[in-house]
Amino acid sequence: MLAYLNPYCLTKFYVLNDYFLVKFYEIESLESYPRLEFDQVYPDDLHYDIYKKIKNLKGKVNLKDVPAAISVTDKAVTDFNHGKSFKLYNPLEEASELYTEMAKLDIFNEESLMRFVARYGLPLDYYFRRPKDIQEEESDEEINNNILFGYMDLLLFYEELAKYKKIFNIWKSIRTDNKSELYAIRDEFRSSAHKSLTIAKKNFFEEYFENSEYAEEYYNLEDEEAEKYESLISYVEKHAPKEELDNIKFEHSMWELWQKNKDVPLIENAKQYLIILINNQNMGKPSFHLKTGDIVPAIAFNNLIEVAYYQLSRAMTNNTDLRACEKCGAFFEVTHGSRKYCPPLLGTKRSTCENSNSQKAKRKRKRKKERE
């Protein structure tokens, strides 16, 4: 598995000079637009929370000043097309801190987001596709070695960021052995497993009873009740003969994993839940590369979210320690025991947090000296 190796990175990312926020009233179409027209309920509720907050900013849908996207300026694109030099970086060699920096991002905090984009570029393309959207026959597309994103649907990115932060925070709770957070993770694992089982049962029963004598009566009330997770199960259990129900053999992987892990120690329980969540994410495409005549493992990425998940997977398999920065309080990867601050960021040689604390200490010493 590539996570145990040190693969050659086939993908580099461009960062242009100028990015700006695009408001909803400035655009004609956006993939996230239809989601604002009605409430959606998702199994993990992450997407629902994003759009609910947008709709509740002023008690109703008011998009006048809400940022919808981030774009590069026309001038930056023109300069790029005319061959002007821009930052191009290898995320595995030059930005090993990217996965912890992405975890710091605050959803709906424009300043936090724009600082990240100015340093690392846009995390996603406008045409972002989730794992479930990628068809099997498309998996062998030609690798784009140097990637430039010029436009990003901001709400779709927030959805992906919410999922990433959730997964990262589970790992953080494991590495810091935070008991209260681990208990909460166990409760969430149980709740998610039950909800997943219920949805799967609903789908199973719908198919099982589609041609049964109960089908017509059930589908006549579908408009009112069938969208509720429990409705079909309750209806079937009420109407179907007990012997039919006893003959139904149903298994669901997440529920089975919960049953096997519900009584294990907290950390083991959290690790199992973490594995379930991260296994559903893209972490890059394993490949190979010819380097100085030798075939070496390689990996390609489609966006920075994949890079962050890959870096997180490396931290997981290496049992990398996390520590809270003494300046900003955010967690960073401990590369040596004496590190107290967030690591240097892409393009810098010294930690921003360490430098800030150092400058603060100098000013304090100066004021003390002036008073003496």
XYZ file of C-alpha atoms in Angstrom:
372
model
C 0.000 0.000 0.000
C 1.384 3.392 -0.999
C 0.676 4.930 2.383
C 3.549 2.856 3.794
C 5.937 3.993 1.082
C 7.275 7.331 -0.070
C 5.748 7.634 -3.548
C 6.857 9.990 -6.241
C 4.273 12.759 -6.608
C 3.094 13.081 -10.221
C 0.990 16.196 -9.596
C 1.973 19.794 -8.945
C -0.374 22.693 -8.244
C -0.266 26.274 -9.499
C -0.925 29.298 -7.317
C -1.741 32.557 -9.144
C -1.420 36.024 -7.704
C -5.007 37.228 -7.518
C -8.162 35.522 -6.209
C -11.455 37.162 -5.302
C -14.809 36.213 -3.813
C -17.834 36.054 -6.107
C -21.244 36.861 -4.571
C -24.408 34.983 -5.493
C -25.963 38.015 -7.155
C -22.981 38.218 -9.532
C -23.434 34.813 -11.137
C -26.001 33.229 -13.426
C -25.596 29.576 -12.502
C -23.891 27.447 -9.921
C -24.144 23.775 -9.049
C -25.103 24.532 -5.458
C -28.001 26.840 -6.417
C -30.736 24.151 -6.510
C -29.816 23.031 -2.993
C -30.837 26.415 -1.608
C -34.401 26.038 -2.803
C -35.351 23.278 -0.380
C -34.135 21.486 2.729
C -32.120 18.343 2.162
C -31.463 15.658 4.740
C -28.275 13.664 4.349
C -27.207 10.570 6.324
C -24.395 12.482 8.055
C -26.241 15.845 8.150
C -23.065 17.731 7.186
C -24.472 19.092 3.936
C -27.740 19.991 5.598
C -25.960 22.113 8.218
C -24.061 24.058 5.555
C -27.155 25.045 3.633
C -29.267 25.556 6.733
C -26.821 28.183 7.936
C -26.984 29.997 4.588
C -30.769 30.022 4.766
C -30.786 31.237 8.358
C -28.308 34.092 8.056
C -31.200 36.562 8.292
C -34.062 34.231 8.992
C -34.708 33.530 5.328
C -32.856 32.938 2.081
C -30.916 36.158 1.575
C -28.002 35.697 -0.786
C -27.149 39.300 -1.605
C -23.862 39.377 0.311
C -23.189 35.646 0.613
C -20.015 34.474 -1.182
C -20.843 31.763 -3.702
C -17.488 31.084 -5.352
C -13.819 32.029 -5.554
C -12.234 32.938 -8.868
C -8.886 34.063 -10.215
C -8.887 37.496 -11.847
C -8.989 37.893 -15.619
C -5.581 39.568 -15.468
C -4.052 36.589 -13.654
C -5.432 34.228 -16.303
C -4.100 36.460 -19.096
C -0.673 36.624 -17.477
C -0.657 32.847 -17.076
C -1.642 32.273 -20.712
C 1.161 34.598 -21.812
C 3.751 32.569 -19.962
C 4.231 34.659 -16.834
C 5.886 32.622 -14.090
C 3.736 31.587 -11.119
C 4.304 29.428 -8.078
C 4.153 25.718 -8.906
C 4.648 23.325 -6.006
C 4.834 19.633 -5.183
C 2.383 19.158 -2.276
C 4.124 16.110 -0.796
C 7.628 17.578 -0.841
C 6.909 21.276 -0.258
C 3.610 21.364 1.671
C 3.635 18.452 4.120
C 1.668 20.679 6.511
C -1.252 21.089 4.100
C -3.482 18.519 5.810
C -3.259 20.231 9.202
C -3.639 23.689 7.635
C -6.828 22.567 5.874
C -8.180 21.346 9.220
C -7.708 24.879 10.598
C -10.035 26.449 8.027
C -13.207 27.918 9.461
C -16.344 27.387 7.392
C -17.911 30.758 6.474
C -14.735 32.589 7.566
C -13.739 34.444 4.407
C -10.445 35.763 5.808
C -9.298 32.285 6.839
C -10.230 30.827 3.458
C -8.612 33.556 1.356
C -5.333 33.251 3.288
C -5.296 29.535 2.529
C -6.094 30.058 -1.163
C -3.433 32.752 -1.544
C -0.829 30.276 -0.288
C -1.972 26.928 -1.726
C -4.345 27.818 -4.563
C -7.955 26.720 -4.951
C -8.549 23.337 -3.257
C -11.175 22.176 -5.790
C -12.189 22.763 -9.384
C -15.641 24.019 -10.336
C -16.247 20.619 -11.944
C -15.435 18.684 -8.790
C -16.676 15.092 -8.753
C -17.177 12.996 -5.647
C -16.067 9.344 -5.559
C -19.605 8.128 -6.245
C -19.770 10.354 -9.349
C -16.674 8.845 -10.954
C -17.510 6.032 -13.330
C -15.385 2.911 -13.521
C -14.572 3.464 -17.182
C -13.234 6.935 -16.381
C -10.626 5.710 -13.922
C -7.850 5.423 -16.503
C -7.948 9.026 -17.731
C -4.625 10.644 -18.582
C -2.962 12.224 -15.556
C -2.771 16.013 -15.556
C 0.651 16.660 -14.034
C 0.344 20.422 -13.416
C -3.034 21.581 -12.140
C -4.461 25.099 -12.200
C -7.919 25.746 -10.785
C -9.485 29.048 -11.759
C -12.944 28.825 -10.214
C -14.427 27.022 -7.218
C -18.027 26.608 -6.074
C -17.606 27.693 -2.470
C -20.582 25.874 -0.955
C -19.541 22.587 -2.523
C -16.086 23.111 -1.029
C -17.631 23.775 2.381
C -19.390 20.423 2.141
C -16.106 18.640 1.482
C -14.311 20.672 4.142
C -16.937 19.749 6.756
C -16.377 16.063 6.032
C -12.605 16.452 6.097
C -12.579 18.370 9.390
C -14.802 15.719 10.954
C -12.437 12.913 9.917
C -9.337 14.863 10.948
C -10.832 15.643 14.359
C -11.505 11.970 14.992
C -7.819 11.269 14.383
C -6.884 14.202 16.610
C -9.074 12.803 19.415
C -7.399 9.412 19.048
C -3.855 10.771 19.138
C -4.562 13.089 22.087
C -6.603 10.416 23.919
C -9.365 12.915 24.623
C -11.857 10.827 26.569
C -14.865 13.142 26.281
C -14.394 13.408 22.509
C -13.886 9.647 22.195
C -17.169 9.017 24.016
C -18.904 11.424 21.626
C -17.335 9.620 18.649
C -18.608 6.286 19.954
C -22.116 7.753 20.252
C -21.877 9.111 16.703
C -20.650 5.739 15.411
C -23.674 4.035 16.994
C -26.082 6.667 15.638
C -24.589 6.580 12.136
C -24.629 2.783 12.054
C -28.272 2.704 13.091
C -29.246 5.366 10.553
C -27.300 3.606 7.826
C -28.957 0.305 8.722
C -32.395 1.920 8.682
C -31.856 3.462 5.247
C -30.520 0.181 3.897
C -33.495 -1.682 5.390
C -35.860 0.765 3.742
C -34.221 0.183 0.353
C -34.196 -3.565 0.934
C -37.838 -3.760 1.971
C -38.914 -1.563 -0.945
C -37.317 -3.978 -3.365
C -38.472 -7.076 -1.455
C -42.112 -6.011 -1.292
C -42.287 -4.189 -4.637
C -44.428 -6.938 -6.172
C -46.121 -8.066 -2.985
C -49.781 -7.762 -2.047
C -48.853 -4.799 0.181
C -47.229 -2.734 -2.561
C -50.266 -0.866 -3.906
C -51.521 0.146 -0.477
C -48.071 1.326 0.574
C -47.307 3.361 -2.528
C -50.657 5.127 -2.223
C -49.380 6.775 0.952
C -45.802 7.320 -0.256
C -46.211 11.035 -0.843
C -46.971 11.584 2.809
C -44.845 9.049 4.629
C -42.450 7.032 2.503
C -39.651 9.577 2.582
C -39.329 9.131 6.324
C -36.683 6.544 7.083
C -38.840 4.442 9.391
C -42.139 4.543 7.482
C -41.680 1.573 5.163
C -40.173 -0.622 7.858
C -43.026 0.160 10.234
C -45.585 -0.468 7.518
C -44.064 -3.783 6.498
C -43.714 -4.992 10.084
C -47.349 -4.106 10.680
C -48.741 -5.857 7.594
C -46.379 -8.666 6.631
C -46.823 -12.144 8.141
C -44.270 -12.970 10.814
C -43.004 -15.996 8.882
C -42.125 -13.770 5.912
C -40.212 -11.353 8.110
C -38.362 -14.210 9.804
C -37.184 -15.452 6.406
C -35.614 -12.116 5.437
C -31.859 -12.299 5.812
C -30.377 -8.828 6.100
C -26.774 -7.786 6.648
C -25.227 -4.366 6.506
C -21.505 -3.772 6.850
C -21.499 -0.597 8.977
C -24.056 -2.036 11.387
C -22.111 -5.287 11.609
C -18.912 -3.353 12.328
C -20.671 -1.429 15.081
C -21.950 -4.643 16.638
C -18.418 -6.076 16.606
C -16.838 -2.928 18.042
C -19.411 -1.474 20.427
C -17.760 -3.012 23.499
C -14.090 -2.561 22.565
C -11.944 0.174 24.203
C -12.815 3.734 23.168
C -9.751 4.270 20.997
C -10.267 1.028 19.071
C -13.908 1.949 18.542
C -12.916 5.391 17.221
C -10.292 3.872 14.923
C -12.874 1.568 13.355
C -15.236 4.494 12.742
C -12.352 6.534 11.318
C -11.508 3.732 8.893
C -15.123 3.570 7.684
C -15.212 7.307 7.020
C -11.825 7.734 5.365
C -12.239 4.641 3.186
C -15.098 6.468 1.453
C -12.820 9.327 0.371
C -10.443 9.705 -2.553
C -6.803 9.783 -1.470
C -5.135 10.027 -4.863
C -4.535 7.512 -7.611
C -1.687 5.000 -7.035
C 0.623 4.688 -10.002
C 4.258 4.098 -10.964
C 7.074 6.264 -12.275
C 10.383 5.622 -14.023
C 13.120 7.345 -12.015
C 16.781 7.019 -12.972
C 16.004 3.756 -14.708
C 14.052 2.240 -11.813
C 10.306 1.700 -11.471
C 9.185 3.482 -8.302
C 5.757 3.899 -6.655
C 3.970 7.111 -7.565
C 0.707 8.878 -6.871
C -1.419 11.433 -8.724
C -3.996 13.839 -7.317
C -7.022 15.599 -8.782
C -7.307 18.294 -6.109
C -5.980 19.422 -2.732
C -8.710 17.611 -0.788
C -7.240 14.335 -2.072
C -3.766 15.500 -1.024
C -5.020 16.299 2.491
C -6.660 12.880 2.838
C -3.506 11.171 1.594
C -1.320 13.082 4.052
C -3.772 12.235 6.825
C -3.643 8.553 5.840
C 0.154 8.687 6.125
C -0.140 10.219 9.594
C -2.589 7.486 10.583
C -0.414 4.597 9.440
C 2.685 6.161 10.999
C 0.892 6.966 14.287
C 2.100 10.538 13.953
C 1.643 12.646 17.079
C -0.378 15.852 17.053
C 0.210 18.792 19.364
C -1.597 22.072 20.014
C 0.335 25.158 18.915
C 1.322 27.376 21.857
C 0.398 30.437 19.815
C -2.830 29.709 17.887
C -4.048 26.529 19.618
C -4.458 24.614 16.343
C -3.069 21.084 16.101
C 0.007 20.338 13.996
C 2.063 17.271 13.147
C 4.965 16.749 15.548
C 8.086 16.167 13.464
C 10.458 16.487 16.425
C 9.886 16.501 20.149
C 10.851 20.125 20.810
C 8.440 21.726 18.338
C 5.945 23.992 20.099
C 4.455 25.906 17.188
C 2.794 25.256 13.844
C 5.415 24.312 11.211
C 6.673 26.686 8.504
C 4.125 27.032 5.718
C 4.632 26.615 1.993
C 7.179 29.175 0.789
C 8.456 30.108 4.264
C 11.405 28.959 6.350
C 10.120 29.846 9.803
C 6.870 29.157 11.596
C 4.463 32.088 11.403
C 3.222 31.359 14.919
C 6.748 31.064 16.306
C 7.770 34.308 14.617
C 4.681 36.071 15.949
C 5.430 34.952 19.499
C 9.066 35.957 19.100
C 8.107 39.454 17.934
C 5.644 39.769 20.809
C 8.362 38.778 23.296
C 10.781 41.336 21.771
C 8.205 44.121 22.114
C 7.557 43.103 25.711
C 11.296 43.198 26.521
C 11.616 46.570 24.802
C 8.760 48.099 26.804
C 10.228 46.691 30.022
C 13.641 48.145 29.186
C 12.111 51.555 28.427
C 10.398 51.607 31.824
C 13.636 50.846 33.668
